[in-house]
Structure formats: structure tokens, C-alpha cells
PDB file of N, CA and C in Angstrom:
ATOM      1  N   MET A   1       6.826  -6.818 -16.898  1.00  0.00           N
ATOM      2  CA  MET A   1       6.256  -6.354 -15.633  1.00  0.00           C
ATOM      3  C   MET A   1       4.842  -6.902 -15.512  1.00  0.00           C
ATOM      4  N   SER A   2       4.507  -7.367 -14.325  1.00  0.00           N
ATOM      5  CA  SER A   2       3.140  -7.817 -14.108  1.00  0.00           C
ATOM      6  C   SER A   2       2.659  -7.385 -12.728  1.00  0.00           C
ATOM      7  N   VAL A   3       1.354  -7.179 -12.633  1.00  0.00           N
ATOM      8  CA  VAL A   3       0.712  -6.788 -11.383  1.00  0.00           C
ATOM      9  C   VAL A   3       0.351  -8.050 -10.625  1.00  0.00           C
ATOM     10  N   ARG A   4       0.694  -8.085  -9.339  1.00  0.00           N
ATOM     11  CA  ARG A   4       0.374  -9.241  -8.499  1.00  0.00           C
ATOM     12  C   ARG A   4      -0.903  -9.036  -7.687  1.00  0.00           C
ATOM     13  N   ARG A   5      -1.139  -7.799  -7.221  1.00  0.00           N
ATOM     14  CA  ARG A   5      -2.361  -7.493  -6.484  1.00  0.00           C
ATOM     15  C   ARG A   5      -2.507  -5.988  -6.360  1.00  0.00           C
ATOM     16  N   VAL A   6      -3.739  -5.565  -6.098  1.00  0.00           N
ATOM     17  CA  VAL A   6      -4.055  -4.159  -5.873  1.00  0.00           C
ATOM     18  C   VAL A   6      -4.840  -4.085  -4.570  1.00  0.00           C
ATOM     19  N   VAL A   7      -4.434  -3.166  -3.678  1.00  0.00           N
ATOM     20  CA  VAL A   7      -5.056  -3.052  -2.359  1.00  0.00           C
ATOM     21  C   VAL A   7      -5.449  -1.596  -2.106  1.00  0.00           C
ATOM     22  N   PRO A   8      -6.735  -1.328  -1.838  1.00  0.00           N
ATOM     23  CA  PRO A   8      -7.101   0.035  -1.437  1.00  0.00           C
ATOM     24  C   PRO A   8      -6.571   0.313  -0.027  1.00  0.00           C
ATOM     25  N   ASN A   9      -6.082   1.530   0.182  1.00  0.00           N
ATOM     26  CA  ASN A   9      -5.597   1.974   1.492  1.00  0.00           C
ATOM     27  C   ASN A   9      -6.573   3.011   2.017  1.00  0.00           C
ATOM     28  N   LEU A  10      -7.183   2.717   3.145  1.00  0.00           N
ATOM     29  CA  LEU A  10      -8.161   3.626   3.738  1.00  0.00           C
ATOM     30  C   LEU A  10      -7.540   4.330   4.932  1.00  0.00           C
ATOM     31  N   ARG A  11      -7.457   5.654   4.866  1.00  0.00           N
ATOM     32  CA  ARG A  11      -6.928   6.428   5.990  1.00  0.00           C
ATOM     33  C   ARG A  11      -7.988   6.475   7.078  1.00  0.00           C
ATOM     34  N   THR A  12      -7.571   6.203   8.312  1.00  0.00           N
ATOM     35  CA  THR A  12      -8.510   6.163   9.420  1.00  0.00           C
ATOM     36  C   THR A  12      -7.826   6.517  10.736  1.00  0.00           C
ATOM     37  N   LYS A  13      -8.596   7.030  11.651  1.00  0.00           N
ATOM     38  CA  LYS A  13      -8.111   7.260  13.013  1.00  0.00           C
ATOM     39  C   LYS A  13      -8.596   6.151  13.940  1.00  0.00           C
ATOM     40  N   VAL A  14      -9.474   5.296  13.419  1.00  0.00           N
ATOM     41  CA  VAL A  14     -10.076   4.228  14.237  1.00  0.00           C
ATOM     42  C   VAL A  14      -9.846   2.865  13.566  1.00  0.00           C
ATOM     43  N   VAL A  15      -8.602   2.424  13.582  1.00  0.00           N
ATOM     44  CA  VAL A  15      -8.221   1.180  12.900  1.00  0.00           C
ATOM     45  C   VAL A  15      -8.997  -0.015  13.457  1.00  0.00           C
ATOM     46  N   GLU A  16      -9.039  -0.155  14.763  1.00  0.00           N
ATOM     47  CA  GLU A  16      -9.678  -1.322  15.362  1.00  0.00           C
ATOM     48  C   GLU A  16     -11.159  -1.398  15.017  1.00  0.00           C
ATOM     49  N   GLU A  17     -11.840  -0.260  15.044  1.00  0.00           N
ATOM     50  CA  GLU A  17     -13.261  -0.239  14.710  1.00  0.00           C
ATOM     51  C   GLU A  17     -13.472  -0.635  13.247  1.00  0.00           C
ATOM     52  N   ASN A  18     -12.611  -0.151  12.365  1.00  0.00           N
ATOM     53  CA  ASN A  18     -12.715  -0.523  10.958  1.00  0.00           C
ATOM     54  C   ASN A  18     -12.361  -1.987  10.745  1.00  0.00           C
ATOM     55  N   ARG A  19     -11.339  -2.475  11.435  1.00  0.00           N
ATOM     56  CA  ARG A  19     -10.989  -3.894  11.337  1.00  0.00           C
ATOM     57  C   ARG A  19     -12.184  -4.751  11.732  1.00  0.00           C
ATOM     58  N   ASP A  20     -12.844  -4.380  12.831  1.00  0.00           N
ATOM     59  CA  ASP A  20     -14.022  -5.124  13.283  1.00  0.00           C
ATOM     60  C   ASP A  20     -15.159  -5.027  12.272  1.00  0.00           C
ATOM     61  N   PHE A  21     -15.358  -3.847  11.694  1.00  0.00           N
ATOM     62  CA  PHE A  21     -16.405  -3.678  10.684  1.00  0.00           C
ATOM     63  C   PHE A  21     -16.152  -4.582   9.482  1.00  0.00           C
ATOM     64  N   TYR A  22     -14.937  -4.559   8.945  1.00  0.00           N
ATOM     65  CA  TYR A  22     -14.631  -5.400   7.788  1.00  0.00           C
ATOM     66  C   TYR A  22     -14.674  -6.881   8.157  1.00  0.00           C
ATOM     67  N   GLY A  23     -14.489  -7.182   9.435  1.00  0.00           N
ATOM     68  CA  GLY A  23     -14.674  -8.553   9.917  1.00  0.00           C
ATOM     69  C   GLY A  23     -16.116  -9.009   9.732  1.00  0.00           C
ATOM     70  N   LEU A  24     -17.062  -8.086   9.882  1.00  0.00           N
ATOM     71  CA  LEU A  24     -18.472  -8.417   9.658  1.00  0.00           C
ATOM     72  C   LEU A  24     -18.723  -8.831   8.213  1.00  0.00           C
ATOM     73  N   LEU A  25     -17.873  -8.358   7.303  1.00  0.00           N
ATOM     74  CA  LEU A  25     -18.000  -8.681   5.884  1.00  0.00           C
ATOM     75  C   LEU A  25     -17.213  -9.933   5.503  1.00  0.00           C
ATOM     76  N   GLY A  26     -16.542 -10.541   6.486  1.00  0.00           N
ATOM     77  CA  GLY A  26     -15.810 -11.776   6.240  1.00  0.00           C
ATOM     78  C   GLY A  26     -14.306 -11.639   6.159  1.00  0.00           C
ATOM     79  N   PHE A  27     -13.778 -10.425   6.328  1.00  0.00           N
ATOM     80  CA  PHE A  27     -12.330 -10.224   6.289  1.00  0.00           C
ATOM     81  C   PHE A  27     -11.695 -10.609   7.620  1.00  0.00           C
ATOM     82  N   GLU A  28     -10.436 -11.049   7.563  1.00  0.00           N
ATOM     83  CA  GLU A  28      -9.661 -11.361   8.765  1.00  0.00           C
ATOM     84  C   GLU A  28      -8.346 -10.587   8.723  1.00  0.00           C
ATOM     85  N   GLU A  29      -7.867 -10.181   9.898  1.00  0.00           N
ATOM     86  CA  GLU A  29      -6.598  -9.459   9.975  1.00  0.00           C
ATOM     87  C   GLU A  29      -5.460 -10.384   9.555  1.00  0.00           C
ATOM     88  N   VAL A  30      -4.625  -9.899   8.629  1.00  0.00           N
ATOM     89  CA  VAL A  30      -3.471 -10.678   8.184  1.00  0.00           C
ATOM     90  C   VAL A  30      -2.146  -9.961   8.462  1.00  0.00           C
ATOM     91  N   MET A  31      -2.202  -8.667   8.778  1.00  0.00           N
ATOM     92  CA  MET A  31      -0.996  -7.910   9.103  1.00  0.00           C
ATOM     93  C   MET A  31      -1.382  -6.735   9.992  1.00  0.00           C
ATOM     94  N   ASN A  32      -0.543  -6.463  11.000  1.00  0.00           N
ATOM     95  CA  ASN A  32      -0.765  -5.314  11.859  1.00  0.00           C
ATOM     96  C   ASN A  32       0.596  -4.791  12.303  1.00  0.00           C
ATOM     97  N   LEU A  33       0.990  -3.631  11.753  1.00  0.00           N
ATOM     98  CA  LEU A  33       2.253  -2.998  12.127  1.00  0.00           C
ATOM     99  C   LEU A  33       2.027  -1.801  13.048  1.00  0.00           C
ATOM    100  N   GLY A  34       0.812  -1.647  13.550  1.00  0.00           N
ATOM    101  CA  GLY A  34       0.489  -0.526  14.421  1.00  0.00           C
ATOM    102  C   GLY A  34      -0.053   0.657  13.645  1.00  0.00           C
ATOM    103  N   TRP A  35       0.655   1.106  12.633  1.00  0.00           N
ATOM    104  CA  TRP A  35       0.225   2.242  11.813  1.00  0.00           C
ATOM    105  C   TRP A  35      -0.520   1.788  10.563  1.00  0.00           C
ATOM    106  N   ILE A  36      -0.417   0.507  10.232  1.00  0.00           N
ATOM    107  CA  ILE A  36      -1.163  -0.079   9.115  1.00  0.00           C
ATOM    108  C   ILE A  36      -1.618  -1.471   9.517  1.00  0.00           C
ATOM    109  N   THR A  37      -2.876  -1.744   9.229  1.00  0.00           N
ATOM    110  CA  THR A  37      -3.456  -3.075   9.437  1.00  0.00           C
ATOM    111  C   THR A  37      -4.082  -3.499   8.122  1.00  0.00           C
ATOM    112  N   THR A  38      -3.845  -4.734   7.729  1.00  0.00           N
ATOM    113  CA  THR A  38      -4.430  -5.257   6.503  1.00  0.00           C
ATOM    114  C   THR A  38      -5.347  -6.410   6.844  1.00  0.00           C
ATOM    115  N   VAL A  39      -6.531  -6.382   6.237  1.00  0.00           N
ATOM    116  CA  VAL A  39      -7.489  -7.476   6.380  1.00  0.00           C
ATOM    117  C   VAL A  39      -7.660  -8.123   5.008  1.00  0.00           C
ATOM    118  N   ALA A  40      -7.929  -9.442   5.024  1.00  0.00           N
ATOM    119  CA  ALA A  40      -8.047 -10.177   3.770  1.00  0.00           C
ATOM    120  C   ALA A  40      -9.173 -11.185   3.865  1.00  0.00           C
ATOM    121  N   SER A  41      -9.649 -11.602   2.714  1.00  0.00           N
ATOM    122  CA  SER A  41     -10.656 -12.649   2.632  1.00  0.00           C
ATOM    123  C   SER A  41      -9.971 -13.999   2.835  1.00  0.00           C
ATOM    124  N   PRO A  42     -10.454 -14.824   3.757  1.00  0.00           N
ATOM    125  CA  PRO A  42      -9.856 -16.141   3.949  1.00  0.00           C
ATOM    126  C   PRO A  42      -9.942 -17.020   2.692  1.00  0.00           C
ATOM    127  N   SER A  43     -10.978 -16.829   1.886  1.00  0.00           N
ATOM    128  CA  SER A  43     -11.140 -17.647   0.683  1.00  0.00           C
ATOM    129  C   SER A  43     -10.368 -17.108  -0.514  1.00  0.00           C
ATOM    130  N   GLY A  44      -9.912 -15.871  -0.437  1.00  0.00           N
ATOM    131  CA  GLY A  44      -9.130 -15.245  -1.509  1.00  0.00           C
ATOM    132  C   GLY A  44      -8.150 -14.280  -0.887  1.00  0.00           C
ATOM    133  N   PRO A  45      -7.025 -14.762  -0.357  1.00  0.00           N
ATOM    134  CA  PRO A  45      -6.125 -13.907   0.421  1.00  0.00           C
ATOM    135  C   PRO A  45      -5.571 -12.692  -0.312  1.00  0.00           C
ATOM    136  N   GLN A  46      -5.641 -12.669  -1.635  1.00  0.00           N
ATOM    137  CA  GLN A  46      -5.190 -11.494  -2.378  1.00  0.00           C
ATOM    138  C   GLN A  46      -6.242 -10.386  -2.363  1.00  0.00           C
ATOM    139  N   GLU A  47      -7.444 -10.693  -1.880  1.00  0.00           N
ATOM    140  CA  GLU A  47      -8.519  -9.694  -1.760  1.00  0.00           C
ATOM    141  C   GLU A  47      -8.372  -9.012  -0.407  1.00  0.00           C
ATOM    142  N   GLN A  48      -7.824  -7.800  -0.423  1.00  0.00           N
ATOM    143  CA  GLN A  48      -7.415  -7.137   0.802  1.00  0.00           C
ATOM    144  C   GLN A  48      -7.853  -5.681   0.854  1.00  0.00           C
ATOM    145  N   VAL A  49      -7.896  -5.163   2.083  1.00  0.00           N
ATOM    146  CA  VAL A  49      -8.086  -3.740   2.361  1.00  0.00           C
ATOM    147  C   VAL A  49      -7.086  -3.382   3.453  1.00  0.00           C
ATOM    148  N   SER A  50      -6.360  -2.277   3.276  1.00  0.00           N
ATOM    149  CA  SER A  50      -5.447  -1.809   4.317  1.00  0.00           C
ATOM    150  C   SER A  50      -6.041  -0.590   4.996  1.00  0.00           C
ATOM    151  N   LEU A  51      -5.862  -0.521   6.304  1.00  0.00           N
ATOM    152  CA  LEU A  51      -6.357   0.572   7.147  1.00  0.00           C
ATOM    153  C   LEU A  51      -5.128   1.262   7.727  1.00  0.00           C
ATOM    154  N   MET A  52      -4.981   2.562   7.445  1.00  0.00           N
ATOM    155  CA  MET A  52      -3.763   3.273   7.821  1.00  0.00           C
ATOM    156  C   MET A  52      -4.049   4.538   8.619  1.00  0.00           C
ATOM    157  N   THR A  53      -3.299   4.725   9.702  1.00  0.00           N
ATOM    158  CA  THR A  53      -3.368   5.982  10.443  1.00  0.00           C
ATOM    159  C   THR A  53      -2.427   7.010   9.827  1.00  0.00           C
ATOM    160  N   HIS A  54      -1.303   6.546   9.315  1.00  0.00           N
ATOM    161  CA  HIS A  54      -0.287   7.371   8.669  1.00  0.00           C
ATOM    162  C   HIS A  54       0.656   6.415   7.952  1.00  0.00           C
ATOM    163  N   ASP A  55       1.656   6.942   7.269  1.00  0.00           N
ATOM    164  CA  ASP A  55       2.681   6.094   6.673  1.00  0.00           C
ATOM    165  C   ASP A  55       3.962   6.311   7.454  1.00  0.00           C
ATOM    166  N   LEU A  56       4.640   5.242   7.787  1.00  0.00           N
ATOM    167  CA  LEU A  56       5.810   5.326   8.655  1.00  0.00           C
ATOM    168  C   LEU A  56       6.958   6.129   8.053  1.00  0.00           C
ATOM    169  N   THR A  57       7.200   6.028   6.747  1.00  0.00           N
ATOM    170  CA  THR A  57       8.363   6.696   6.159  1.00  0.00           C
ATOM    171  C   THR A  57       8.033   7.682   5.046  1.00  0.00           C
ATOM    172  N   ALA A  58       6.790   7.728   4.625  1.00  0.00           N
ATOM    173  CA  ALA A  58       6.413   8.603   3.514  1.00  0.00           C
ATOM    174  C   ALA A  58       5.604   9.804   4.011  1.00  0.00           C
ATOM    175  N   PRO A  59       5.550  10.868   3.210  1.00  0.00           N
ATOM    176  CA  PRO A  59       4.866  12.089   3.656  1.00  0.00           C
ATOM    177  C   PRO A  59       3.343  12.028   3.585  1.00  0.00           C
ATOM    178  N   VAL A  60       2.780  11.034   2.907  1.00  0.00           N
ATOM    179  CA  VAL A  60       1.323  10.936   2.754  1.00  0.00           C
ATOM    180  C   VAL A  60       0.887   9.481   2.861  1.00  0.00           C
ATOM    181  N   VAL A  61      -0.399   9.281   3.119  1.00  0.00           N
ATOM    182  CA  VAL A  61      -0.999   7.951   3.049  1.00  0.00           C
ATOM    183  C   VAL A  61      -1.396   7.717   1.591  1.00  0.00           C
ATOM    184  N   PRO A  62      -0.907   6.649   0.976  1.00  0.00           N
ATOM    185  CA  PRO A  62      -1.289   6.395  -0.414  1.00  0.00           C
ATOM    186  C   PRO A  62      -2.745   5.962  -0.520  1.00  0.00           C
ATOM    187  N   ASP A  63      -3.346   6.238  -1.668  1.00  0.00           N
ATOM    188  CA  ASP A  63      -4.740   5.858  -1.896  1.00  0.00           C
ATOM    189  C   ASP A  63      -4.886   4.378  -2.193  1.00  0.00           C
ATOM    190  N   LEU A  64      -3.886   3.807  -2.838  1.00  0.00           N
ATOM    191  CA  LEU A  64      -3.903   2.378  -3.110  1.00  0.00           C
ATOM    192  C   LEU A  64      -2.489   1.882  -3.269  1.00  0.00           C
ATOM    193  N   SER A  65      -2.341   0.571  -3.112  1.00  0.00           N
ATOM    194  CA  SER A  65      -1.049  -0.078  -3.303  1.00  0.00           C
ATOM    195  C   SER A  65      -1.157  -1.047  -4.460  1.00  0.00           C
ATOM    196  N   VAL A  66      -0.127  -1.065  -5.294  1.00  0.00           N
ATOM    197  CA  VAL A  66      -0.052  -1.985  -6.422  1.00  0.00           C
ATOM    198  C   VAL A  66       1.241  -2.785  -6.260  1.00  0.00           C
ATOM    199  N   GLU A  67       1.088  -4.080  -6.023  1.00  0.00           N
ATOM    200  CA  GLU A  67       2.260  -4.952  -5.931  1.00  0.00           C
ATOM    201  C   GLU A  67       2.603  -5.445  -7.330  1.00  0.00           C
ATOM    202  N   VAL A  68       3.859  -5.279  -7.705  1.00  0.00           N
ATOM    203  CA  VAL A  68       4.336  -5.692  -9.026  1.00  0.00           C
ATOM    204  C   VAL A  68       5.478  -6.693  -8.851  1.00  0.00           C
ATOM    205  N   ASP A  69       5.818  -7.388  -9.926  1.00  0.00           N
ATOM    206  CA  ASP A  69       6.895  -8.375  -9.824  1.00  0.00           C
ATOM    207  C   ASP A  69       8.281  -7.740  -9.891  1.00  0.00           C
ATOM    208  N   ASP A  70       8.413  -6.516 -10.446  1.00  0.00           N
ATOM    209  CA  ASP A  70       9.712  -5.860 -10.579  1.00  0.00           C
ATOM    210  C   ASP A  70       9.558  -4.356 -10.380  1.00  0.00           C
ATOM    211  N   VAL A  71       9.633  -3.922  -9.135  1.00  0.00           N
ATOM    212  CA  VAL A  71       9.406  -2.511  -8.818  1.00  0.00           C
ATOM    213  C   VAL A  71      10.470  -1.609  -9.438  1.00  0.00           C
ATOM    214  N   ASP A  72      11.696  -2.098  -9.591  1.00  0.00           N
ATOM    215  CA  ASP A  72      12.739  -1.271 -10.202  1.00  0.00           C
ATOM    216  C   ASP A  72      12.425  -0.963 -11.662  1.00  0.00           C
ATOM    217  N   ALA A  73      11.911  -1.948 -12.380  1.00  0.00           N
ATOM    218  CA  ALA A  73      11.544  -1.733 -13.788  1.00  0.00           C
ATOM    219  C   ALA A  73      10.381  -0.754 -13.894  1.00  0.00           C
ATOM    220  N   VAL A  74       9.390  -0.895 -13.025  1.00  0.00           N
ATOM    221  CA  VAL A  74       8.243   0.021 -13.041  1.00  0.00           C
ATOM    222  C   VAL A  74       8.704   1.436 -12.694  1.00  0.00           C
ATOM    223  N   TYR A  75       9.575   1.560 -11.706  1.00  0.00           N
ATOM    224  CA  TYR A  75      10.100   2.871 -11.320  1.00  0.00           C
ATOM    225  C   TYR A  75      10.777   3.559 -12.505  1.00  0.00           C
ATOM    226  N   ALA A  76      11.577   2.816 -13.248  1.00  0.00           N
ATOM    227  CA  ALA A  76      12.263   3.391 -14.410  1.00  0.00           C
ATOM    228  C   ALA A  76      11.267   3.890 -15.445  1.00  0.00           C
ATOM    229  N   VAL A  77      10.231   3.120 -15.718  1.00  0.00           N
ATOM    230  CA  VAL A  77       9.215   3.511 -16.702  1.00  0.00           C
ATOM    231  C   VAL A  77       8.456   4.751 -16.219  1.00  0.00           C
ATOM    232  N   VAL A  78       8.088   4.768 -14.936  1.00  0.00           N
ATOM    233  CA  VAL A  78       7.327   5.891 -14.380  1.00  0.00           C
ATOM    234  C   VAL A  78       8.175   7.165 -14.391  1.00  0.00           C
ATOM    235  N   ARG A  79       9.427   7.063 -13.989  1.00  0.00           N
ATOM    236  CA  ARG A  79      10.313   8.249 -14.011  1.00  0.00           C
ATOM    237  C   ARG A  79      10.466   8.793 -15.424  1.00  0.00           C
ATOM    238  N   GLU A  80      10.646   7.902 -16.369  1.00  0.00           N
ATOM    239  CA  GLU A  80      10.809   8.322 -17.763  1.00  0.00           C
ATOM    240  C   GLU A  80       9.556   9.019 -18.291  1.00  0.00           C
ATOM    241  N   SER A  81       8.392   8.643 -17.762  1.00  0.00           N
ATOM    242  CA  SER A  81       7.134   9.249 -18.213  1.00  0.00           C
ATOM    243  C   SER A  81       6.982  10.688 -17.738  1.00  0.00           C
ATOM    244  N   GLY A  82       7.728  11.062 -16.695  1.00  0.00           N
ATOM    245  CA  GLY A  82       7.607  12.397 -16.131  1.00  0.00           C
ATOM    246  C   GLY A  82       6.564  12.512 -15.035  1.00  0.00           C
ATOM    247  N   ALA A  83       5.945  11.401 -14.650  1.00  0.00           N
ATOM    248  CA  ALA A  83       4.957  11.428 -13.563  1.00  0.00           C
ATOM    249  C   ALA A  83       5.633  11.866 -12.264  1.00  0.00           C
ATOM    250  N   GLU A  84       4.851  12.485 -11.380  1.00  0.00           N
ATOM    251  CA  GLU A  84       5.387  13.004 -10.125  1.00  0.00           C
ATOM    252  C   GLU A  84       5.675  11.870  -9.141  1.00  0.00           C
ATOM    253  N   ILE A  85       6.936  11.733  -8.755  1.00  0.00           N
ATOM    254  CA  ILE A  85       7.324  10.781  -7.720  1.00  0.00           C
ATOM    255  C   ILE A  85       7.111  11.480  -6.379  1.00  0.00           C
ATOM    256  N   VAL A  86       6.256  10.913  -5.543  1.00  0.00           N
ATOM    257  CA  VAL A  86       5.892  11.514  -4.259  1.00  0.00           C
ATOM    258  C   VAL A  86       6.811  11.013  -3.144  1.00  0.00           C
ATOM    259  N   HIS A  87       7.277   9.771  -3.259  1.00  0.00           N
ATOM    260  CA  HIS A  87       8.156   9.139  -2.267  1.00  0.00           C
ATOM    261  C   HIS A  87       9.165   8.312  -3.065  1.00  0.00           C
ATOM    262  N   PRO A  88      10.458   8.503  -2.845  1.00  0.00           N
ATOM    263  CA  PRO A  88      11.465   7.850  -3.685  1.00  0.00           C
ATOM    264  C   PRO A  88      11.510   6.335  -3.493  1.00  0.00           C
ATOM    265  N   LEU A  89      12.069   5.675  -4.471  1.00  0.00           N
ATOM    266  CA  LEU A  89      12.270   4.230  -4.418  1.00  0.00           C
ATOM    267  C   LEU A  89      13.218   3.902  -3.270  1.00  0.00           C
ATOM    268  N   GLN A  90      12.771   3.024  -2.380  1.00  0.00           N
ATOM    269  CA  GLN A  90      13.629   2.635  -1.263  1.00  0.00           C
ATOM    270  C   GLN A  90      13.179   1.315  -0.671  1.00  0.00           C
ATOM    271  N   ASP A  91      14.108   0.669   0.021  1.00  0.00           N
ATOM    272  CA  ASP A  91      13.815  -0.552   0.761  1.00  0.00           C
ATOM    273  C   ASP A  91      13.291  -0.158   2.129  1.00  0.00           C
ATOM    274  N   GLU A  92      12.204  -0.813   2.549  1.00  0.00           N
ATOM    275  CA  GLU A  92      11.603  -0.530   3.851  1.00  0.00           C
ATOM    276  C   GLU A  92      11.898  -1.679   4.815  1.00  0.00           C
ATOM    277  N   GLU A  93      11.960  -1.359   6.094  1.00  0.00           N
ATOM    278  CA  GLU A  93      12.324  -2.349   7.109  1.00  0.00           C
ATOM    279  C   GLU A  93      11.317  -3.481   7.239  1.00  0.00           C
ATOM    280  N   TRP A  94      10.098  -3.321   6.730  1.00  0.00           N
ATOM    281  CA  TRP A  94       9.092  -4.372   6.841  1.00  0.00           C
ATOM    282  C   TRP A  94       9.083  -5.299   5.624  1.00  0.00           C
ATOM    283  N   GLY A  95      10.134  -5.233   4.799  1.00  0.00           N
ATOM    284  CA  GLY A  95      10.316  -6.230   3.758  1.00  0.00           C
ATOM    285  C   GLY A  95       9.815  -5.904   2.368  1.00  0.00           C
ATOM    286  N   VAL A  96       9.581  -4.630   2.084  1.00  0.00           N
ATOM    287  CA  VAL A  96       9.178  -4.255   0.727  1.00  0.00           C
ATOM    288  C   VAL A  96      10.146  -3.225   0.162  1.00  0.00           C
ATOM    289  N   ARG A  97      10.194  -3.155  -1.143  1.00  0.00           N
ATOM    290  CA  ARG A  97      10.887  -2.088  -1.871  1.00  0.00           C
ATOM    291  C   ARG A  97       9.780  -1.332  -2.577  1.00  0.00           C
ATOM    292  N   ARG A  98       9.717  -0.006  -2.413  1.00  0.00           N
ATOM    293  CA  ARG A  98       8.560   0.733  -2.918  1.00  0.00           C
ATOM    294  C   ARG A  98       8.888   2.167  -3.267  1.00  0.00           C
ATOM    295  N   PHE A  99       7.934   2.769  -3.996  1.00  0.00           N
ATOM    296  CA  PHE A  99       7.924   4.207  -4.261  1.00  0.00           C
ATOM    297  C   PHE A  99       6.468   4.625  -4.403  1.00  0.00           C
ATOM    298  N   PHE A 100       6.213   5.935  -4.265  1.00  0.00           N
ATOM    299  CA  PHE A 100       4.878   6.491  -4.461  1.00  0.00           C
ATOM    300  C   PHE A 100       4.903   7.379  -5.696  1.00  0.00           C
ATOM    301  N   VAL A 101       3.828   7.319  -6.480  1.00  0.00           N
ATOM    302  CA  VAL A 101       3.678   8.166  -7.658  1.00  0.00           C
ATOM    303  C   VAL A 101       2.263   8.737  -7.658  1.00  0.00           C
ATOM    304  N   ARG A 102       2.109   9.950  -8.182  1.00  0.00           N
ATOM    305  CA  ARG A 102       0.793  10.588  -8.262  1.00  0.00           C
ATOM    306  C   ARG A 102       0.189  10.319  -9.638  1.00  0.00           C
ATOM    307  N   ASP A 103      -1.080   9.856  -9.656  1.00  0.00           N
ATOM    308  CA  ASP A 103      -1.747   9.611 -10.937  1.00  0.00           C
ATOM    309  C   ASP A 103      -2.308  10.923 -11.488  1.00  0.00           C
ATOM    310  N   PRO A 104      -2.813  10.944 -12.719  1.00  0.00           N
ATOM    311  CA  PRO A 104      -3.290  12.194 -13.324  1.00  0.00           C
ATOM    312  C   PRO A 104      -4.410  12.896 -12.553  1.00  0.00           C
ATOM    313  N   ASP A 105      -5.165  12.164 -11.713  1.00  0.00           N
ATOM    314  CA  ASP A 105      -6.217  12.799 -10.916  1.00  0.00           C
ATOM    315  C   ASP A 105      -5.754  13.176  -9.515  1.00  0.00           C
ATOM    316  N   GLY A 106      -4.477  12.976  -9.229  1.00  0.00           N
ATOM    317  CA  GLY A 106      -3.936  13.393  -7.931  1.00  0.00           C
ATOM    318  C   GLY A 106      -3.885  12.295  -6.889  1.00  0.00           C
ATOM    319  N   ARG A 107      -4.361  11.089  -7.203  1.00  0.00           N
ATOM    320  CA  ARG A 107      -4.275   9.989  -6.248  1.00  0.00           C
ATOM    321  C   ARG A 107      -2.834   9.522  -6.118  1.00  0.00           C
ATOM    322  N   VAL A 108      -2.459   9.121  -4.913  1.00  0.00           N
ATOM    323  CA  VAL A 108      -1.111   8.629  -4.682  1.00  0.00           C
ATOM    324  C   VAL A 108      -1.133   7.102  -4.686  1.00  0.00           C
ATOM    325  N   VAL A 109      -0.256   6.529  -5.527  1.00  0.00           N
ATOM    326  CA  VAL A 109      -0.175   5.079  -5.687  1.00  0.00           C
ATOM    327  C   VAL A 109       1.149   4.594  -5.106  1.00  0.00           C
ATOM    328  N   ASN A 110       1.071   3.646  -4.183  1.00  0.00           N
ATOM    329  CA  ASN A 110       2.227   2.975  -3.596  1.00  0.00           C
ATOM    330  C   ASN A 110       2.537   1.775  -4.493  1.00  0.00           C
ATOM    331  N   VAL A 111       3.675   1.803  -5.167  1.00  0.00           N
ATOM    332  CA  VAL A 111       4.077   0.710  -6.054  1.00  0.00           C
ATOM    333  C   VAL A 111       5.173  -0.062  -5.327  1.00  0.00           C
ATOM    334  N   LEU A 112       5.003  -1.377  -5.183  1.00  0.00           N
ATOM    335  CA  LEU A 112       5.909  -2.148  -4.345  1.00  0.00           C
ATOM    336  C   LEU A 112       6.153  -3.550  -4.869  1.00  0.00           C
ATOM    337  N   SER A 113       7.254  -4.107  -4.402  1.00  0.00           N
ATOM    338  CA  SER A 113       7.564  -5.528  -4.545  1.00  0.00           C
ATOM    339  C   SER A 113       8.057  -6.009  -3.192  1.00  0.00           C
ATOM    340  N   HIS A 114       7.747  -7.225  -2.846  1.00  0.00           N
ATOM    341  CA  HIS A 114       8.289  -7.825  -1.626  1.00  0.00           C
ATOM    342  C   HIS A 114       9.708  -8.276  -1.905  1.00  0.00           C
ATOM    343  N   ARG A 115      10.585  -8.094  -0.917  1.00  0.00           N
ATOM    344  CA  ARG A 115      11.982  -8.531  -1.063  1.00  0.00           C
ATOM    345  C   ARG A 115      12.113  -9.976  -0.692  1.00  0.00           C
TER     346      ARG A 115
END
């Protein structure tokens, strides 16, 4: 298992204003699904911040997203550990397979792989 990228998810009611603010820092919009917008550095596209009003299929907005090369393997390890699964492993219509898990301090982590 390997980590491909880590993205902080910022809950907001003012996505456009935040997108514009992060634009001042050099970020550009790379994804906009209406409920989530992701901005990235043009010089390092893996350097990203996501701005979320809510999550389309999950009960909470995750604090961060961790993209891995094999989400099924990570899910098996996390379940075996006894960690709290907040959102079950599932395929999403926007092209990812993911689950949410709560870390020891209560943060919710979105663990995903692109299909």
C-alpha cells in the first residue's frame, strides 16, 4: 500500500470566495462538482486544497482525504484494527472508491482510490 496524495478538506459555506482567496496564493481550480471544489498549484498539481459545503453521499465532511493505490487493502487493514468506519467502502459516481474512518482524535479521514 502506498499513499499518492493528501488533501485537506475545508468545510465552507462560501466556496467561491475561498476559491478566489486561494487563487491569490497561486492555486487554480481543478475540479468543481458544486458541493466540492478543489484548487491546486499549477507547478505541483498534487498540492491541493478541497473546499466543501457538504458531502454528497456521506454523513459528514471529512477533515482530509488520503489517496492510496489500493483502497480495498487499506479498508481491510483499518477494519481489522477496530477503527470506527464512518462511511462504508463504496464506489462513487464521480470515479472514486472510498470509505471514511475516524482517527484517534476524532478527525474523519476520507480514504480513496481513483477507479
